[in-house]
Amino acid sequence: MFANLKISEIATNPDQPRKFFDEAKLEELKGTIKENGLLQPVVVRPVEGVEAPYMLIAGERRLRACTALGMDVIEAKIIKNAAEERAYVLGIAENVGRADMTVMEEAGAYADLKAAGWSPAKIAKQFGKTETHITWRLGLLTLRPEVAEMVNKGQIKNNLAWHIAQLSPANQMVAAMRYVRGDFDSEAEAQHFANGLKMTEQQTSLTNEKAPSAEEQEKRKKAKAKTQDGLGKAEEVLIPLLEDLAEKKPEDLAVILGGDLARHLRVVTRLHAKVQMVKNILSKAQGIQRAMEAEFNKAAAEVKQEAAAKNTEEAEPETAEKPAEPQATGKGEAKAAAKARPTAKQAAAKPAARNVATAKAPARRTPAKKASAAK
């Protein structure tokens, strides 16, 4: 059923999955409506117990544009007896395929359906997505707000965002900020760094790790020497050879290699595949190394802060408050107070008295008259 409704009769859906609307695209839509009219009606359903008799299901951008243009009436498709869930699904279905819906809004919409009892498989079937797509989107909901905003702005791509979402809130900020400020040459490097941080979270704290035994140290030393020796030979022999081949023309190599050309091509193809594999492994290793370094620096900073706080506490002088002596109001009270003082400190007073007795008394000043007479 279609009808022209007053815009004031339509209430927006508070559960609308889209929370942000691109102002530039909204201005573009306003221009289109002003020039050609509303080409697609909004979708509403009748509701009771609210100020407006109709609730918007789909078309909030259109409703906003028409409101901004000063229109009082808008064409609407009215769906009667629509269940809350169906109405919400219709709203999501309209928005989920749009390019301007942020990935975090999409994830929030799927999460609401999951909370309503929908499985990822059912959600995927409803919207023509894969189950993996739904699961990965739902995984983004563990991002802390600052990182989610970076994802919404396109500063962090969806694939990397998922890997960052697996980290603790503190490490999410570490990985996100290092990627945004350009510490990595590629998204893959940032992903390996995030995975390295995840490994450090799952392992024992660096401060609790046991030192390697002499045997383990020797094994590490031999493995390091062997690997470095092999990579050194590759750098000395293989790279110059490949550089030399790269400078030659194909027609020259066809003559030089002759019947062995096909065999050499197979060797280089295998070599290329192995190089790609090793490059990926080394990139992951670099990510783990960077993550370990970041974890170590964080632990070192915490230790430094604790030491500084301890030094500050030790440097502060102890200012124990002495109890105020009672004020004597009469001669009897004054005598009692004077008598009570030495008995309260009797244990300390006796040794002190012996020390005073043996100490040299200070010289008395000679009165002025006696001093002049002596002259």
Coordinates of C-alpha atoms in Angstrom, one line a residue:
M1 CA 0.0 0.0 0.0
F2 CA 1.3 3.4 -1.0
A3 CA 0.3 6.8 0.4
N4 CA 1.4 10.4 0.8
L5 CA 2.2 10.9 4.5
K6 CA 3.2 14.0 6.4
I7 CA 6.8 13.9 7.4
S8 CA 5.7 14.8 10.9
E9 CA 3.7 11.6 11.0
I10 CA 6.9 9.4 10.6
A11 CA 9.2 8.6 13.4
T12 CA 12.7 7.4 12.7
N13 CA 13.7 4.0 14.0
P14 CA 16.0 4.2 17.1
D15 CA 17.4 0.8 16.2
Q16 CA 18.5 2.0 12.7
P17 CA 21.8 0.2 12.1
R18 CA 23.3 3.2 10.2
K19 CA 24.6 5.7 12.7
F20 CA 26.6 8.0 10.4
F21 CA 25.5 9.7 7.2
D22 CA 27.9 11.2 4.7
E23 CA 27.0 14.9 4.5
A24 CA 28.4 15.2 1.0
K25 CA 26.3 12.3 -0.3
L26 CA 23.3 13.7 1.5
E27 CA 23.7 17.0 -0.3
E28 CA 24.0 15.1 -3.6
L29 CA 20.7 13.3 -2.8
K30 CA 19.0 16.5 -2.0
G31 CA 20.0 17.9 -5.4
T32 CA 18.7 14.8 -7.1
I33 CA 15.3 15.0 -5.3
K34 CA 15.1 18.7 -6.0
E35 CA 15.7 18.1 -9.7
N36 CA 13.8 14.9 -10.3
G37 CA 11.6 14.4 -7.3
L38 CA 11.6 11.3 -4.9
L39 CA 12.2 8.3 -7.2
Q40 CA 11.8 5.7 -4.5
P41 CA 9.3 5.9 -1.6
V42 CA 10.3 5.4 2.0
V43 CA 9.1 2.3 3.8
V44 CA 7.1 2.6 7.1
R45 CA 4.8 0.6 9.3
P46 CA 2.0 1.7 11.6
V47 CA 2.8 1.8 15.3
E48 CA 0.9 2.5 18.5
G49 CA 2.0 4.2 21.7
V50 CA 4.4 6.7 20.1
E51 CA 4.0 10.3 19.1
A52 CA 4.0 9.6 15.4
P53 CA 1.6 7.0 13.9
Y54 CA 4.2 5.5 11.6
M55 CA 7.7 4.1 12.2
L56 CA 10.4 4.3 9.5
I57 CA 11.7 0.9 8.3
A58 CA 13.9 2.0 5.3
G59 CA 14.8 5.3 3.7
E60 CA 16.2 7.5 6.4
R61 CA 18.6 9.3 4.0
R62 CA 15.6 10.1 1.8
L63 CA 13.6 11.3 4.7
R64 CA 16.4 13.5 5.9
A65 CA 16.9 14.9 2.4
C66 CA 13.2 15.7 2.0
T67 CA 13.1 17.3 5.5
A68 CA 16.1 19.5 4.7
L69 CA 14.4 20.6 1.5
G70 CA 11.4 21.8 3.5
M71 CA 9.0 19.2 2.1
D72 CA 5.9 18.5 4.3
V73 CA 4.7 15.4 2.5
I74 CA 6.6 12.3 1.3
E75 CA 5.5 9.2 -0.6
A76 CA 5.7 6.1 1.5
K77 CA 5.1 2.4 1.2
I78 CA 3.1 1.2 4.3
I79 CA 3.7 -2.4 5.5
K80 CA 0.9 -3.5 7.9
N81 CA 1.3 -6.2 10.5
A82 CA 5.1 -6.4 10.1
A83 CA 6.8 -8.0 13.0
E84 CA 9.6 -6.1 14.7
E85 CA 12.2 -8.5 13.5
R86 CA 11.0 -8.4 9.9
A87 CA 10.9 -4.6 9.9
Y88 CA 14.5 -4.5 11.2
V89 CA 15.6 -7.0 8.6
L90 CA 14.1 -4.9 5.9
G91 CA 16.0 -1.9 7.2
I92 CA 19.2 -3.8 7.2
A93 CA 18.6 -5.3 3.8
E94 CA 18.3 -1.8 2.3
N95 CA 21.5 -0.5 3.9
V96 CA 23.9 -3.5 4.2
G97 CA 24.7 -3.5 0.5
R98 CA 25.3 0.3 0.3
A99 CA 28.9 1.5 -0.1
D100 CA 28.4 4.3 2.4
M101 CA 27.4 2.1 5.3
T102 CA 30.4 1.8 7.5
V103 CA 31.7 -1.7 8.3
M104 CA 31.2 -1.1 12.0
E105 CA 27.5 -0.3 11.4
E106 CA 27.2 -3.4 9.4
A107 CA 28.7 -5.4 12.2
G108 CA 26.4 -3.9 14.7
A109 CA 23.4 -4.8 12.5
Y110 CA 24.5 -8.4 12.3
A111 CA 25.1 -8.5 16.1
D112 CA 21.5 -7.4 16.7
L113 CA 20.2 -10.2 14.6
K114 CA 22.5 -12.7 16.3
A115 CA 21.1 -11.4 19.7
A116 CA 17.6 -12.1 18.3
G117 CA 18.5 -15.7 17.8
W118 CA 19.8 -15.6 14.2
S119 CA 22.9 -17.8 13.4
P120 CA 25.7 -16.5 11.2
A121 CA 24.6 -19.0 8.6
K122 CA 21.0 -17.7 8.6
I123 CA 22.3 -14.1 8.5
A124 CA 24.6 -14.9 5.6
K125 CA 21.7 -16.5 3.6
Q126 CA 19.4 -13.6 4.3
F127 CA 21.9 -11.0 2.9
G128 CA 23.7 -13.1 0.2
K129 CA 27.0 -13.1 2.1
T130 CA 29.3 -16.0 3.2
E131 CA 29.2 -17.2 6.7
T132 CA 32.9 -16.2 7.1
H133 CA 32.0 -12.7 6.1
I134 CA 29.4 -12.5 8.8
T135 CA 31.7 -14.0 11.4
W136 CA 34.6 -11.6 10.6
R137 CA 32.2 -8.7 10.8
L138 CA 31.0 -9.8 14.2
G139 CA 34.6 -10.1 15.3
L140 CA 35.1 -6.4 14.8
L141 CA 32.7 -5.5 17.6
T142 CA 35.5 -6.2 20.2
L143 CA 37.4 -3.1 18.9
R144 CA 37.8 -0.3 21.3
P145 CA 35.9 2.9 20.2
E146 CA 39.0 4.8 19.1
V147 CA 40.2 2.0 16.8
A148 CA 36.6 1.4 15.5
E149 CA 36.5 5.1 14.5
M150 CA 39.8 4.6 12.5
V151 CA 38.1 1.6 10.7
N152 CA 35.0 3.7 10.0
K153 CA 37.2 6.5 8.5
G154 CA 39.0 4.0 6.3
Q155 CA 42.4 4.5 8.0
I156 CA 42.5 0.8 8.8
K157 CA 41.2 -1.8 6.3
N158 CA 38.7 -4.5 7.3
N159 CA 41.1 -7.4 7.1
L160 CA 43.7 -5.8 9.4
A161 CA 41.0 -4.5 11.7
W162 CA 39.9 -8.1 12.4
H163 CA 43.4 -9.1 13.4
I164 CA 43.6 -6.1 15.7
A165 CA 40.2 -6.9 17.2
Q166 CA 41.7 -10.1 18.6
L167 CA 44.1 -8.2 20.9
S168 CA 43.6 -6.7 24.3
P169 CA 42.4 -3.1 24.3
A170 CA 45.9 -1.8 25.2
N171 CA 47.6 -3.7 22.4
Q172 CA 44.8 -2.7 19.9
M173 CA 45.9 0.9 20.3
V174 CA 49.6 -0.1 19.9
A175 CA 48.9 -1.9 16.6
A176 CA 46.5 0.6 15.3
M177 CA 48.6 3.7 16.0
R178 CA 51.8 2.1 14.6
Y179 CA 50.0 1.3 11.4
V180 CA 48.3 4.7 11.0
R181 CA 51.6 6.5 11.6
G182 CA 53.3 4.4 8.9
D183 CA 55.6 2.1 10.8
F184 CA 54.9 -0.8 8.4
D185 CA 55.7 -1.1 4.7
S186 CA 52.5 -3.0 4.0
E187 CA 49.2 -4.1 5.6
A188 CA 50.6 -7.6 5.7
E189 CA 53.5 -6.4 7.9
A190 CA 51.0 -4.8 10.3
Q191 CA 49.0 -8.0 10.3
H192 CA 52.0 -10.0 11.3
F193 CA 52.8 -7.5 14.0
A194 CA 49.3 -7.9 15.4
N195 CA 49.6 -11.6 15.3
G196 CA 52.9 -11.3 17.2
L197 CA 51.3 -9.3 19.9
K198 CA 48.6 -11.9 20.2
M199 CA 51.3 -14.6 20.7
T200 CA 52.9 -12.5 23.4
E201 CA 49.6 -12.2 25.2
Q202 CA 49.1 -15.9 25.2
Q203 CA 52.6 -16.6 26.5
T204 CA 54.0 -16.0 30.0
S205 CA 55.1 -12.5 30.8
L206 CA 58.6 -11.6 29.8
T207 CA 59.6 -10.9 33.4
N208 CA 58.5 -14.5 34.4
E209 CA 60.4 -16.3 31.6
K210 CA 63.2 -18.6 32.6
A211 CA 66.7 -17.9 31.3
P212 CA 67.7 -20.5 28.6
S213 CA 70.1 -23.2 29.7
A214 CA 73.7 -23.5 28.5
E215 CA 72.6 -26.3 26.1
E216 CA 69.8 -24.2 24.7
Q217 CA 72.0 -21.2 24.2
E218 CA 74.5 -23.3 22.3
K219 CA 71.7 -24.7 20.0
R220 CA 70.5 -21.2 19.3
K221 CA 74.0 -20.0 18.6
K222 CA 74.6 -22.9 16.0
A223 CA 71.2 -22.4 14.4
K224 CA 71.8 -18.6 14.1
A225 CA 75.3 -19.2 12.5
K226 CA 73.9 -21.8 10.1
T227 CA 71.0 -19.6 9.0
Q228 CA 73.1 -16.5 8.6
D229 CA 75.7 -18.4 6.7
G230 CA 73.1 -19.7 4.2
L231 CA 71.5 -16.3 3.7
G232 CA 74.9 -14.8 3.3
K233 CA 75.7 -17.3 0.5
A234 CA 72.4 -16.5 -1.2
E235 CA 73.2 -12.8 -1.0
E236 CA 76.7 -13.4 -2.4
V237 CA 75.9 -15.9 -5.2
L238 CA 72.2 -16.1 -6.0
I239 CA 71.4 -12.4 -6.1
P240 CA 74.3 -11.4 -8.5
L241 CA 73.3 -14.4 -10.7
L242 CA 69.7 -13.3 -10.9
E243 CA 70.7 -9.7 -11.5
D244 CA 73.0 -10.8 -14.4
L245 CA 70.1 -12.8 -16.0
A246 CA 67.7 -9.9 -15.6
E247 CA 70.0 -7.7 -17.6
K248 CA 70.0 -10.1 -20.6
K249 CA 67.5 -10.0 -23.4
P250 CA 65.1 -13.0 -23.9
E251 CA 66.4 -13.6 -27.4
D252 CA 69.9 -13.8 -26.1
L253 CA 69.0 -16.3 -23.3
A254 CA 67.2 -18.4 -25.9
V255 CA 70.5 -18.9 -27.6
I256 CA 72.7 -19.0 -24.5
L257 CA 70.7 -21.7 -22.6
G258 CA 69.6 -23.6 -25.6
G259 CA 68.0 -27.0 -24.8
D260 CA 68.5 -26.3 -21.0
L261 CA 66.2 -23.3 -21.1
A262 CA 63.0 -25.3 -20.0
R263 CA 64.9 -26.9 -17.1
H264 CA 66.3 -23.6 -15.9
L265 CA 62.8 -22.0 -16.1
R266 CA 61.4 -24.8 -13.9
V267 CA 64.2 -24.3 -11.4
V268 CA 63.6 -20.5 -11.3
T269 CA 59.8 -21.1 -10.9
R270 CA 60.4 -23.4 -8.0
L271 CA 62.9 -20.9 -6.6
H272 CA 60.3 -18.1 -6.9
A273 CA 57.7 -20.1 -5.0
K274 CA 60.2 -20.9 -2.2
V275 CA 61.3 -17.2 -2.0
Q276 CA 57.7 -16.1 -1.7
M277 CA 57.2 -18.7 1.1
V278 CA 60.3 -17.7 2.9
K279 CA 59.5 -14.0 2.5
N280 CA 56.1 -14.6 4.2
I281 CA 57.8 -16.6 7.0
L282 CA 60.4 -13.9 7.6
S283 CA 57.7 -11.2 7.6
K284 CA 55.8 -13.1 10.3
A285 CA 59.1 -13.5 12.2
Q286 CA 59.7 -9.8 12.0
G287 CA 56.2 -9.1 13.3
I288 CA 56.8 -11.4 16.3
Q289 CA 60.2 -9.7 16.9
R290 CA 58.6 -6.3 16.8
A291 CA 55.8 -7.4 19.1
M292 CA 58.3 -8.9 21.6
E293 CA 60.2 -5.6 21.5
A294 CA 57.1 -3.6 22.1
E295 CA 56.1 -5.9 25.0
F296 CA 59.6 -5.7 26.5
N297 CA 59.6 -1.9 26.2
K298 CA 56.2 -1.7 27.9
A299 CA 57.4 -4.0 30.7
A300 CA 60.6 -1.9 31.1
A301 CA 58.6 1.3 31.2
E302 CA 56.4 -0.2 34.0
V303 CA 59.4 -1.2 36.0
K304 CA 60.9 2.2 35.5
Q305 CA 57.7 3.9 36.7
E306 CA 57.6 1.6 39.8
A307 CA 61.2 2.4 40.6
A308 CA 60.6 6.1 40.3
A309 CA 57.6 5.9 42.5
K310 CA 59.5 3.9 45.1
N311 CA 62.4 6.5 45.1
T312 CA 59.9 9.3 45.6
E313 CA 58.4 7.6 48.6
E314 CA 61.8 7.0 50.2
A315 CA 62.9 10.6 49.5
E316 CA 59.9 12.0 51.5
P317 CA 60.9 12.7 55.1
E318 CA 58.9 11.1 57.8
T319 CA 56.8 13.7 59.6
A320 CA 55.3 12.0 62.6
E321 CA 53.0 14.3 64.4
K322 CA 53.8 14.8 68.1
P323 CA 50.8 14.8 70.4
A324 CA 50.1 18.3 71.8
E325 CA 51.0 18.6 75.5
P326 CA 48.0 19.4 77.7
Q327 CA 47.8 23.0 78.8
A328 CA 48.0 23.4 82.6
T329 CA 45.2 25.5 84.0
G330 CA 46.5 25.5 87.6
K331 CA 49.6 25.0 89.8
G332 CA 48.5 21.5 90.8
E333 CA 47.9 20.5 87.2
A334 CA 51.2 22.0 86.1
K335 CA 53.2 20.0 88.7
A336 CA 51.3 16.8 87.8
A337 CA 52.2 17.4 84.1
A338 CA 55.8 18.1 84.9
K339 CA 56.0 14.9 87.0
A340 CA 54.3 12.8 84.3
R341 CA 56.7 13.8 81.5
P342 CA 59.9 12.1 82.8
T343 CA 58.1 8.9 83.9
A344 CA 56.7 8.5 80.3
K345 CA 60.2 8.6 78.8
Q346 CA 62.0 6.9 81.7
A347 CA 63.6 4.2 79.6
A348 CA 65.1 6.7 77.1
A349 CA 65.9 9.4 79.7
K350 CA 68.3 7.4 81.9
P351 CA 70.9 6.5 79.2
A352 CA 70.6 10.0 77.8
A353 CA 71.4 11.4 81.3
R354 CA 74.6 9.5 81.6
N355 CA 75.8 10.8 78.2
V356 CA 75.0 14.4 79.3
A357 CA 77.0 14.0 82.5
T358 CA 80.1 12.9 80.7
A359 CA 79.8 15.6 78.0
K360 CA 81.8 18.8 78.4
A361 CA 79.7 21.7 79.6
P362 CA 79.6 24.8 77.5
A363 CA 81.7 27.7 78.7
R364 CA 79.9 30.5 80.6
R365 CA 80.0 34.0 79.3
T366 CA 82.0 36.4 81.5
P367 CA 80.0 39.4 82.6
A368 CA 81.0 42.7 81.1
K369 CA 82.1 44.2 84.5
K370 CA 84.3 41.4 85.5
A371 CA 85.9 41.3 82.1
S372 CA 86.8 45.0 82.3
A373 CA 88.2 44.5 85.9
A374 CA 90.5 41.8 84.7
K375 CA 92.1 44.1 82.3

